[in-house]
CSV table of C-alpha atoms and ligand atoms in Angstrom, one decimal:
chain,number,residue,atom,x,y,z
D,219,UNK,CA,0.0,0.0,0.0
D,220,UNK,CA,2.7,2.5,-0.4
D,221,UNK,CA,2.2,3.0,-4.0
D,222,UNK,CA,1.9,6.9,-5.4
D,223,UNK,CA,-0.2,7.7,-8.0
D,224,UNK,CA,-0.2,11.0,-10.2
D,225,UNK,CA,-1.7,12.4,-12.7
D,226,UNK,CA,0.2,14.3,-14.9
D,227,UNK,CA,-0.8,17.5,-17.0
D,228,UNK,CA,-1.3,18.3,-20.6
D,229,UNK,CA,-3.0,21.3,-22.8
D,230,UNK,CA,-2.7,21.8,-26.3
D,231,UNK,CA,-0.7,18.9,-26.9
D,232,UNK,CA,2.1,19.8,-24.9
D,233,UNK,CA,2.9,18.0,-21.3
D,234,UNK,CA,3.5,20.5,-19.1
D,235,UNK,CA,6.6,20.9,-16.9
D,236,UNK,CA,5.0,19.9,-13.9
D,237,UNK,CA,3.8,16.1,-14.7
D,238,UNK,CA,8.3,15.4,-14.9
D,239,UNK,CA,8.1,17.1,-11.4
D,240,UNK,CA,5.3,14.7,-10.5
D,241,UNK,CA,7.7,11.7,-10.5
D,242,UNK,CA,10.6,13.0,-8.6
D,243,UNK,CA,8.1,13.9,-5.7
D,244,UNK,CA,6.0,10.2,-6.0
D,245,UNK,CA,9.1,8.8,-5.4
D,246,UNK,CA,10.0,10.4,-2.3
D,247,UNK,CA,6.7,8.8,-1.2
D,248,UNK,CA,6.9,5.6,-2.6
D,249,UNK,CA,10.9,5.4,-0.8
D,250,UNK,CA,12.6,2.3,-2.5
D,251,UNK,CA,10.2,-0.3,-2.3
D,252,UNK,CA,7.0,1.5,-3.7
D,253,UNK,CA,5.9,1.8,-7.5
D,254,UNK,CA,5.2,5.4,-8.9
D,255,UNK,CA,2.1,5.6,-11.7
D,256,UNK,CA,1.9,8.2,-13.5
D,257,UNK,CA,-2.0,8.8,-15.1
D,258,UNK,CA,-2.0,10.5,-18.3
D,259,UNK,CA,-5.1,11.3,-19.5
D,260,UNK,CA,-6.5,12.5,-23.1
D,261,UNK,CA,-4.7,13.8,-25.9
D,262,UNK,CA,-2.0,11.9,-27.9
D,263,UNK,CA,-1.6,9.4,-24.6
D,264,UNK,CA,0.7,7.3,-26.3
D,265,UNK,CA,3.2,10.2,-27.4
D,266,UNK,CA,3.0,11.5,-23.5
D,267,UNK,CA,3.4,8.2,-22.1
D,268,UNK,CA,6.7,7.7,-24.3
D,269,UNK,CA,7.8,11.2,-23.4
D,270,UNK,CA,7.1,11.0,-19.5
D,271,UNK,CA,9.3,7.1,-19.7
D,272,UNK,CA,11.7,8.6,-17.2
D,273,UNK,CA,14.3,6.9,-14.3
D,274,UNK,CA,12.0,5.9,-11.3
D,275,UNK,CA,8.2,5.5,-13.2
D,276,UNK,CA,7.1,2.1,-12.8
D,277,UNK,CA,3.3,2.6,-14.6
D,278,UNK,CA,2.0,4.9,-16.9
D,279,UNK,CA,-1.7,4.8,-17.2
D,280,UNK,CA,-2.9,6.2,-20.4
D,281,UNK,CA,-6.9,7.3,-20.2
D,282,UNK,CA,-7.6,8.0,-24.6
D,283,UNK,CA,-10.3,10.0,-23.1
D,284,UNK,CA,-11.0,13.5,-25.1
D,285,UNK,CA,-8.1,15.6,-26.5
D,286,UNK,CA,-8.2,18.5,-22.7
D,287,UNK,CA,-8.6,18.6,-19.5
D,288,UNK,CA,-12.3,17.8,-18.5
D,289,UNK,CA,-13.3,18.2,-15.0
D,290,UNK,CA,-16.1,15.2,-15.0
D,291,UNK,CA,-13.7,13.2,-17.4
D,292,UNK,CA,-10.9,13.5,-14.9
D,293,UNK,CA,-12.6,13.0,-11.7
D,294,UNK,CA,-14.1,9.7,-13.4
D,295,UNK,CA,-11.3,8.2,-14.2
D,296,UNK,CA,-8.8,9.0,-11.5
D,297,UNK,CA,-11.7,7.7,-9.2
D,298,UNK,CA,-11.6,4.8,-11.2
D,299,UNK,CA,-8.1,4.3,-11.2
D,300,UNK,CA,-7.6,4.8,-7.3
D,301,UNK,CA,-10.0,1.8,-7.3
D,302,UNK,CA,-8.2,0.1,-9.1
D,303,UNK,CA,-4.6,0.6,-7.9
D,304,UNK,CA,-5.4,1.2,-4.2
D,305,UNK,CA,-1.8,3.8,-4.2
D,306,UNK,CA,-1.3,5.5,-0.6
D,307,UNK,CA,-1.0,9.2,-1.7
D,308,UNK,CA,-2.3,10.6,-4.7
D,309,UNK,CA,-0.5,13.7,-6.2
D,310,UNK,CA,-2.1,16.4,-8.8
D,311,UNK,CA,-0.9,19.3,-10.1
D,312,UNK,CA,-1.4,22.9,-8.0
D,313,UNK,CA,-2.3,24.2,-10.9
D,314,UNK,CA,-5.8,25.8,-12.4
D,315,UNK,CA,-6.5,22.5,-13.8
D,316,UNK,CA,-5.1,20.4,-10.3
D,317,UNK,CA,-7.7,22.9,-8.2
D,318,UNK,CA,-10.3,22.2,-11.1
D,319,UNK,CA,-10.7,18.7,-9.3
D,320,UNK,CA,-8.5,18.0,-6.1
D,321,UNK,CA,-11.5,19.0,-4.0
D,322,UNK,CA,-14.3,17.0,-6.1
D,323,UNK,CA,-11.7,14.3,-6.2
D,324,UNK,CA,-10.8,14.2,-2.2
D,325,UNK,CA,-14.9,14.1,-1.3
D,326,UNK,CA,-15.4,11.5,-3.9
D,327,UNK,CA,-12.4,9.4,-2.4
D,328,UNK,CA,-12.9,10.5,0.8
D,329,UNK,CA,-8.9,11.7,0.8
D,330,UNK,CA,-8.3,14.4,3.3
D,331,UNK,CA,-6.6,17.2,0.5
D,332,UNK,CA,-3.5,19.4,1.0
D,333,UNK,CA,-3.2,21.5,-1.3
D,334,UNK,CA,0.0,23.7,-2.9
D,335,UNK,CA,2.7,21.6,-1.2
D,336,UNK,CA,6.1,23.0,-1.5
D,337,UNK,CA,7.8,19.1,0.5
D,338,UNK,CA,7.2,16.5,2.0
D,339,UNK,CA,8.7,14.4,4.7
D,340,UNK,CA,7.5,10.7,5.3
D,341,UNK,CA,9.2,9.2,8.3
D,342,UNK,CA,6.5,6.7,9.1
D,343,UNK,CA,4.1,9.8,9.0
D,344,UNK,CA,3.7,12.3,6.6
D,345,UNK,CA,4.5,15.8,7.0
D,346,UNK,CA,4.0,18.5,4.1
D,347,UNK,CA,5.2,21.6,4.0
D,348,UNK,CA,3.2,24.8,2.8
D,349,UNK,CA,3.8,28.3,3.0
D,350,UNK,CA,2.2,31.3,4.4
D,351,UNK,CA,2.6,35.1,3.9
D,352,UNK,CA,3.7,35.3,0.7
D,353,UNK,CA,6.6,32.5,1.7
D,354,UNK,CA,7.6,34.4,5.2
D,355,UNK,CA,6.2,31.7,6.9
D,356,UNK,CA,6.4,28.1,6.3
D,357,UNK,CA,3.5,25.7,8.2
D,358,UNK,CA,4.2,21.7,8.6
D,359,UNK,CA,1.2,20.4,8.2
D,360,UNK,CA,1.0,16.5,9.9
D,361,UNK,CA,-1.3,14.4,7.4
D,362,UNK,CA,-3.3,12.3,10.1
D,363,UNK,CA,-4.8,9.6,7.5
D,364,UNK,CA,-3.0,6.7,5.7
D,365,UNK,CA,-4.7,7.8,2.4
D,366,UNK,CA,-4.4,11.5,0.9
D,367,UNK,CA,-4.0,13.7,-1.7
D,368,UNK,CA,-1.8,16.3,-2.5
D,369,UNK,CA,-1.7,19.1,-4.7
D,370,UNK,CA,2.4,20.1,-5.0
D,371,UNK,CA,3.5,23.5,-6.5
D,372,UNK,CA,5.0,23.6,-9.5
D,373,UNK,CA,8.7,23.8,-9.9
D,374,UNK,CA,9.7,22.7,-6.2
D,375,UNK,CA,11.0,19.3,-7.3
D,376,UNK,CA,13.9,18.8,-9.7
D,377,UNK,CA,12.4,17.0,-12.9
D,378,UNK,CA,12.7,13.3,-13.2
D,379,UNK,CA,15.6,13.0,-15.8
D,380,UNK,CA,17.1,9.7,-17.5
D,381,UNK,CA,15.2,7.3,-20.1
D,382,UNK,CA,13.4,4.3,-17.9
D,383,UNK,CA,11.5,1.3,-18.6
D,384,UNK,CA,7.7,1.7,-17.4
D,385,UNK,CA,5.2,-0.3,-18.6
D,386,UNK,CA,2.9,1.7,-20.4
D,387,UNK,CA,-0.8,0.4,-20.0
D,388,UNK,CA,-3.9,1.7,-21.7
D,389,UNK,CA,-6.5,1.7,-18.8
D,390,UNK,CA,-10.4,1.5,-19.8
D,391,UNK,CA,-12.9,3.2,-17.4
D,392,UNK,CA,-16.8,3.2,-18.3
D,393,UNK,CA,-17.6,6.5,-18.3
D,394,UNK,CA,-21.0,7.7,-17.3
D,395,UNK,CA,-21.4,10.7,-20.3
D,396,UNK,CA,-24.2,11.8,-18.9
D,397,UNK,CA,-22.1,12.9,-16.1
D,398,UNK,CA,-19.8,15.0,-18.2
D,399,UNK,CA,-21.0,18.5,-18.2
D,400,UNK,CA,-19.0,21.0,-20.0
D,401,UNK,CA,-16.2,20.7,-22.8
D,402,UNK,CA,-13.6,22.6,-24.0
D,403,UNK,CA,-14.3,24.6,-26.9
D,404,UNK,CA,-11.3,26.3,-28.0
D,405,UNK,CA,-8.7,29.0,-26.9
D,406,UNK,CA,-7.4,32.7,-27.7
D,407,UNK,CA,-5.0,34.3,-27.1
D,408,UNK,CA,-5.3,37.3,-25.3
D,409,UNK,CA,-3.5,39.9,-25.6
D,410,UNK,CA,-0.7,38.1,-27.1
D,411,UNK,CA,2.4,39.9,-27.7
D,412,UNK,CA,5.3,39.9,-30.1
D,413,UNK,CA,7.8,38.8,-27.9
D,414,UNK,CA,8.2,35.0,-25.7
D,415,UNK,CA,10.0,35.7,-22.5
D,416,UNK,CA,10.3,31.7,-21.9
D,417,UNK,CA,12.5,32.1,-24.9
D,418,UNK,CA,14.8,34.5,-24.0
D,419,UNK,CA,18.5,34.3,-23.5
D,420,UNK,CA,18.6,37.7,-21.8
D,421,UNK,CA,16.3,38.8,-19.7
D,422,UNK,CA,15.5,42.6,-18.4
D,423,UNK,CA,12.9,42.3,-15.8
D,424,UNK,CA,11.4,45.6,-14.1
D,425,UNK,CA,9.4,45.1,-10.9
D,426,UNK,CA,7.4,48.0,-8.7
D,427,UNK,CA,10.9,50.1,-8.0
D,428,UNK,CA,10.7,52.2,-11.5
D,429,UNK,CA,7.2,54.0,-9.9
D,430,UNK,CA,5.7,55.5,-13.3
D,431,UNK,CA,4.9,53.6,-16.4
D,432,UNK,CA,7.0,56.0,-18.1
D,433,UNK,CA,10.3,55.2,-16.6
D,434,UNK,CA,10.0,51.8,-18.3
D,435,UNK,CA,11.7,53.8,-20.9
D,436,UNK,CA,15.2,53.2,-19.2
D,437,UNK,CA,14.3,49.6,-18.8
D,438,UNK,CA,13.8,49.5,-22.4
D,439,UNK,CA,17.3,51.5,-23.1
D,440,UNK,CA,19.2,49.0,-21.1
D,441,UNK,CA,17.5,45.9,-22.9
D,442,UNK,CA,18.0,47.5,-25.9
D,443,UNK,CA,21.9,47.8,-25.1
D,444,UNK,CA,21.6,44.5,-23.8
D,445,UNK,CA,19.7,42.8,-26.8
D,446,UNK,CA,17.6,41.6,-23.8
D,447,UNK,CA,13.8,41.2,-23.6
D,448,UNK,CA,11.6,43.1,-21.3
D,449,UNK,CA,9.7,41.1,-18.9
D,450,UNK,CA,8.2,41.9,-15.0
D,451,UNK,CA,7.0,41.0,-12.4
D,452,UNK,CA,2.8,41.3,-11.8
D,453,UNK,CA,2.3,44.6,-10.4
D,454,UNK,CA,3.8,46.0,-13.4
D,455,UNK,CA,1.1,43.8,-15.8
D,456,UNK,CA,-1.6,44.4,-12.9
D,457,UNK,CA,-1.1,48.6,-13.8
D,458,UNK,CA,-1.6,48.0,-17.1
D,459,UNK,CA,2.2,49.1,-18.1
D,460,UNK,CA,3.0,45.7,-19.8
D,461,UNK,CA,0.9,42.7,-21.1
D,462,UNK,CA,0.3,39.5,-19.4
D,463,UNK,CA,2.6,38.2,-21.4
D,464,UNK,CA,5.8,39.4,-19.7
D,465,UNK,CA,4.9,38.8,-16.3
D,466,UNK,CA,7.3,36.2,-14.8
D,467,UNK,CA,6.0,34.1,-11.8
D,468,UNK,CA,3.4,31.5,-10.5
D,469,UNK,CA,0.8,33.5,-12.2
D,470,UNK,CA,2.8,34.5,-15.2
D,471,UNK,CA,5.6,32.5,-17.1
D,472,UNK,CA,8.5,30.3,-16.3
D,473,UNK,CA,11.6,31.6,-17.5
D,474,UNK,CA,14.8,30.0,-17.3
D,475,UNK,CA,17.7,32.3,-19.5
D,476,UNK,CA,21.3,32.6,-19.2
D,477,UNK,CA,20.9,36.2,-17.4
D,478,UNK,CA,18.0,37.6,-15.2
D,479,UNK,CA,18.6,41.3,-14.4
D,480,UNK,CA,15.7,41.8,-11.9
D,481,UNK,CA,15.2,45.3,-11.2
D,482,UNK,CA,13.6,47.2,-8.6
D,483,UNK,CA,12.2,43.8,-8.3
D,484,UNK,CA,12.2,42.5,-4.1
D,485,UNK,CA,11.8,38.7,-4.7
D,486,UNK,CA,8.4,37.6,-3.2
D,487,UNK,CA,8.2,33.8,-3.5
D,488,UNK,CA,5.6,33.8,-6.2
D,489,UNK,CA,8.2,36.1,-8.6
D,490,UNK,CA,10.6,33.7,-7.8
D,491,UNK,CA,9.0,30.5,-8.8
D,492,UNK,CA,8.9,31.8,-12.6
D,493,UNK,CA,12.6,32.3,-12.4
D,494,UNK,CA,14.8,30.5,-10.2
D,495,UNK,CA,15.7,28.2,-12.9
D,496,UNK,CA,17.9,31.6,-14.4
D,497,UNK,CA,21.6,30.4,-15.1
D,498,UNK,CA,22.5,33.7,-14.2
D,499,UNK,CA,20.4,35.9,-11.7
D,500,UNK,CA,21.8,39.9,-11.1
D,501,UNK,CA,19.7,42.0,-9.1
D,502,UNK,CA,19.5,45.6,-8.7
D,503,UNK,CA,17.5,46.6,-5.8
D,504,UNK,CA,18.7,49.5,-3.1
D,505,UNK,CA,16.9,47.4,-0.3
D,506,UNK,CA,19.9,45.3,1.0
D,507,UNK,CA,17.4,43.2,2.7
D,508,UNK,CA,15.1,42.5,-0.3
D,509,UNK,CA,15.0,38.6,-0.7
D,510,UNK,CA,16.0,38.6,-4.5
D,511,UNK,CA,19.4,38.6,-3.0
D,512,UNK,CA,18.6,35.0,-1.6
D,513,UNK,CA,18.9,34.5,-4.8
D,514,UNK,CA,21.1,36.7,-7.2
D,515,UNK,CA,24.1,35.5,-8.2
D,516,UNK,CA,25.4,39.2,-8.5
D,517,UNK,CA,23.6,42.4,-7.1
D,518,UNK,CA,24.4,46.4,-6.8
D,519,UNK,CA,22.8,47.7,-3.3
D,520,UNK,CA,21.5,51.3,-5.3
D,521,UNK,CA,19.2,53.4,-6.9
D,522,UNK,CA,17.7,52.0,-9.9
D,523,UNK,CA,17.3,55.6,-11.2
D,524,UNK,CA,21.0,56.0,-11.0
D,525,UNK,CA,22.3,51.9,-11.9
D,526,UNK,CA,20.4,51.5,-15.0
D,527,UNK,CA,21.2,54.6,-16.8
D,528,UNK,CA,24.9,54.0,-16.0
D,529,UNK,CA,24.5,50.2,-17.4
D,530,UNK,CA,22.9,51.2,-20.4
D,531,UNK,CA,25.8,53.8,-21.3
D,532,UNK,CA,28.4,51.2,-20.9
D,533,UNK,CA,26.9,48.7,-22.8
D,534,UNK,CA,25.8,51.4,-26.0
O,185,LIG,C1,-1.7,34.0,-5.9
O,185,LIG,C2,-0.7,35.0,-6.2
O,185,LIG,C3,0.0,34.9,-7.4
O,185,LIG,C4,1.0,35.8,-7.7
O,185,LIG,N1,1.7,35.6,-8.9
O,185,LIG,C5,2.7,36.5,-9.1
O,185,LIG,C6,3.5,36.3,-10.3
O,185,LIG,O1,3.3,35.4,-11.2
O,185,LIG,N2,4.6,37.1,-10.5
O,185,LIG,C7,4.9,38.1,-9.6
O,185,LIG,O2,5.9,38.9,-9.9
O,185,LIG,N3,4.2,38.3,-8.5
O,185,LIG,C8,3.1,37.5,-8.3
O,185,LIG,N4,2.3,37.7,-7.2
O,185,LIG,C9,2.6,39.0,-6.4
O,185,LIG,C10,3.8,38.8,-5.4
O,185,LIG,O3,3.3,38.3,-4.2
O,185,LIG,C11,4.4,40.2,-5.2
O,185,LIG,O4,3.4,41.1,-4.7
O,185,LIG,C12,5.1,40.8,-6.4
O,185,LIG,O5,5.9,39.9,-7.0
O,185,LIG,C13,5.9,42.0,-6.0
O,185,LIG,O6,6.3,42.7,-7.1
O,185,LIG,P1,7.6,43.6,-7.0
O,185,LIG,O7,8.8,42.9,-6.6
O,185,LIG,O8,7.7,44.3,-8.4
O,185,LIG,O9,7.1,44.7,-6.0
O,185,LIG,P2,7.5,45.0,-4.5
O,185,LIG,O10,7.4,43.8,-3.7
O,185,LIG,O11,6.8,46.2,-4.1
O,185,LIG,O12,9.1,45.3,-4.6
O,185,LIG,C14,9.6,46.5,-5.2
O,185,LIG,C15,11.1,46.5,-4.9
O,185,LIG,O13,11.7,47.6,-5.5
O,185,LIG,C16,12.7,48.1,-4.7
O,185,LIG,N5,12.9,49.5,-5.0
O,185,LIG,C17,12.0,50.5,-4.8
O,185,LIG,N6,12.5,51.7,-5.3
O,185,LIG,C18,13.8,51.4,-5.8
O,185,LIG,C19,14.8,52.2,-6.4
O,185,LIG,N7,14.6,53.5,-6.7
O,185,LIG,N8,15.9,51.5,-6.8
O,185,LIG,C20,16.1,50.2,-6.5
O,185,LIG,N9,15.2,49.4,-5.9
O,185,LIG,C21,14.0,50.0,-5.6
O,185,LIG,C22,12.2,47.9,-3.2
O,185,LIG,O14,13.3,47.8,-2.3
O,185,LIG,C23,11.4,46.6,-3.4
O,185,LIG,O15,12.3,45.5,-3.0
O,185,LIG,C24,1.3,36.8,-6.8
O,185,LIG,C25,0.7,36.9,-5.6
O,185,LIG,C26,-0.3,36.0,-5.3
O,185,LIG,C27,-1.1,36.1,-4.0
């Protein structure tokens, strides 16, 4: 009974970073002697099964069950396949698709559910970790049940790497259609722009410390010096100054170039989960306790006003 079953994430044919996450934190629940399944339901299963073949998955699952994410669809068939697999823990994404059905999942199972779990620690008991106040505060949280589920926060577990040898099994469920409710009918693209900061080699990232929407034109200068992109973090998309599209973080995009310049940026945990993964991370913030410099490889203590003119003059 100390199998760990999750169920991994796709949309628009694409898996999404998260379900090779899943794996590495199944197997910390599983230890040595426990098998991991992964679930991968709809879409091209077979293609996502052969990509998701990584070191430490015993079972993939594949559900041929409608091309996206359907709540009814997926809360049918993981029921099903807890049924069928009796696994200990249950992991889902924290993720809009993860909270879609974690809770109609947990009453169905009768799983107690923690949700957005940044660790876990199973020494004969499990104990998660989430966290509070914007990431000030971390709680333990003790999971009194032999049976749960989990949602786990994206990008806190290293990706399962290395090709491995799971068996791949389609699984059939009967499901009751007249239980499926709603469907996916398409998507747009709003307010797209002309740039993809998850492509990005450089990276010029302007946070609340420029004030005014129109002293983004220095951050511009210095990206322009820099052939860098311009991305931020939200306050700067909530205002209206940039698009959606360059916001970096839980909310916005994952970036992971060579160089991150964050400026005037202070490194609240959900900025930082879009951009940890940066080779290189150089802050510029003239709060020497800002918690970007947790994380910055190299950082000047000073006024943006007075660092990013001079940077953009030496590199002209
Ligand atoms: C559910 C949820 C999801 C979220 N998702 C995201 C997300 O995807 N991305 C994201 O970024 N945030 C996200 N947030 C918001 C996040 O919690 C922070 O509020 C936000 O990241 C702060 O942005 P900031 O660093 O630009 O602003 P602040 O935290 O206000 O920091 C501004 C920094 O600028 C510095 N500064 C000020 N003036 C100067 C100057 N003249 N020179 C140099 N430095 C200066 C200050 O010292 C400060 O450190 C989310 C929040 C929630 C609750």
């Amino acid at each position: 009974m100390s199998d760990v079953l999750a169920i991994t994430e796709h949309r628009r044919g694409e898996l999404r970073d998260v379900s090779f996450e899943l794996p590495t934190a199944c197997r910390e629940l599983a230890g040595e002697s426990g098998d991991v399944h992964l679930a991968v339901i709809g879409g091209d299963v077979d293609a996502f099964a052969a990509e998701l073949d990584r070191d430490g998955v015993d079972v993939i699952h594949t559900v041929a069950e409608g091309e996206e994410f359907n709540h009814d669809v997926y809360t049918q068939v993981v029921e099903a396949l807890v049924a069928a697999l009796e696994p200990r823990y249950v992991l889902a994404p924290h993720s809009v698709n993860g909270l879609d059905y974690a809770p109609a999942l947990a009453q169905r199972l009768g799983y107690p559910l923690v949700t957005d779990v940044v660790a876990c620690d199973l020494d004969g008991e499990l104990t998660v970790t989430r966290e509070l106040y914007n990431g000030k505060t971390e709680a333990g949280v003790a999971v009194e049940s032999e049976l749960a589920l989990l949602t786990i926060r994206p990008g806190e577990w290293e990706p399962a790497e290395g090709a491995g040898d799971a068996r791949i099994e389609a699984f059939d469920v009967e499901l009751d259609e007249s239980a499926v409710g709603s469907t996916v009918t398409g998507f747009e693209e709003v307010g797209a722009g002309d740039v993809d900061i998850s492509e990005a080699d450089v990276l010029v990232s302007v946070g609340r410390g420029i004030q005014e929407e129109e002293n983004l034109d220095i951050i511009f200068e210095l990206a322009d010096a820099l052939e860098a992109t311009v991305s931020s973090s939200r306050p700067i998309v909530d205002n209206g100054w940039l698009p959606p599209d360059r916001q970096v973080g839980q909310s916005g995009k994952q970036v992971t170039p060579e160089v991150y310049i964050a400026i005037g940026i202070s490194g609240a945990v959900q900025h930082v989960a879009g951009m940890k993964g940066a080779e290189t991370i150089i802050a510029i913030n003239d709060d020497p306790s800002a918690p970007i410099y947790d994380i910055a490889d190299y950082g000047i203590v000073d006024d943006l006003f007075d660092v990013v003119p001079a940077l953009t003059e030496q590199f002209s």
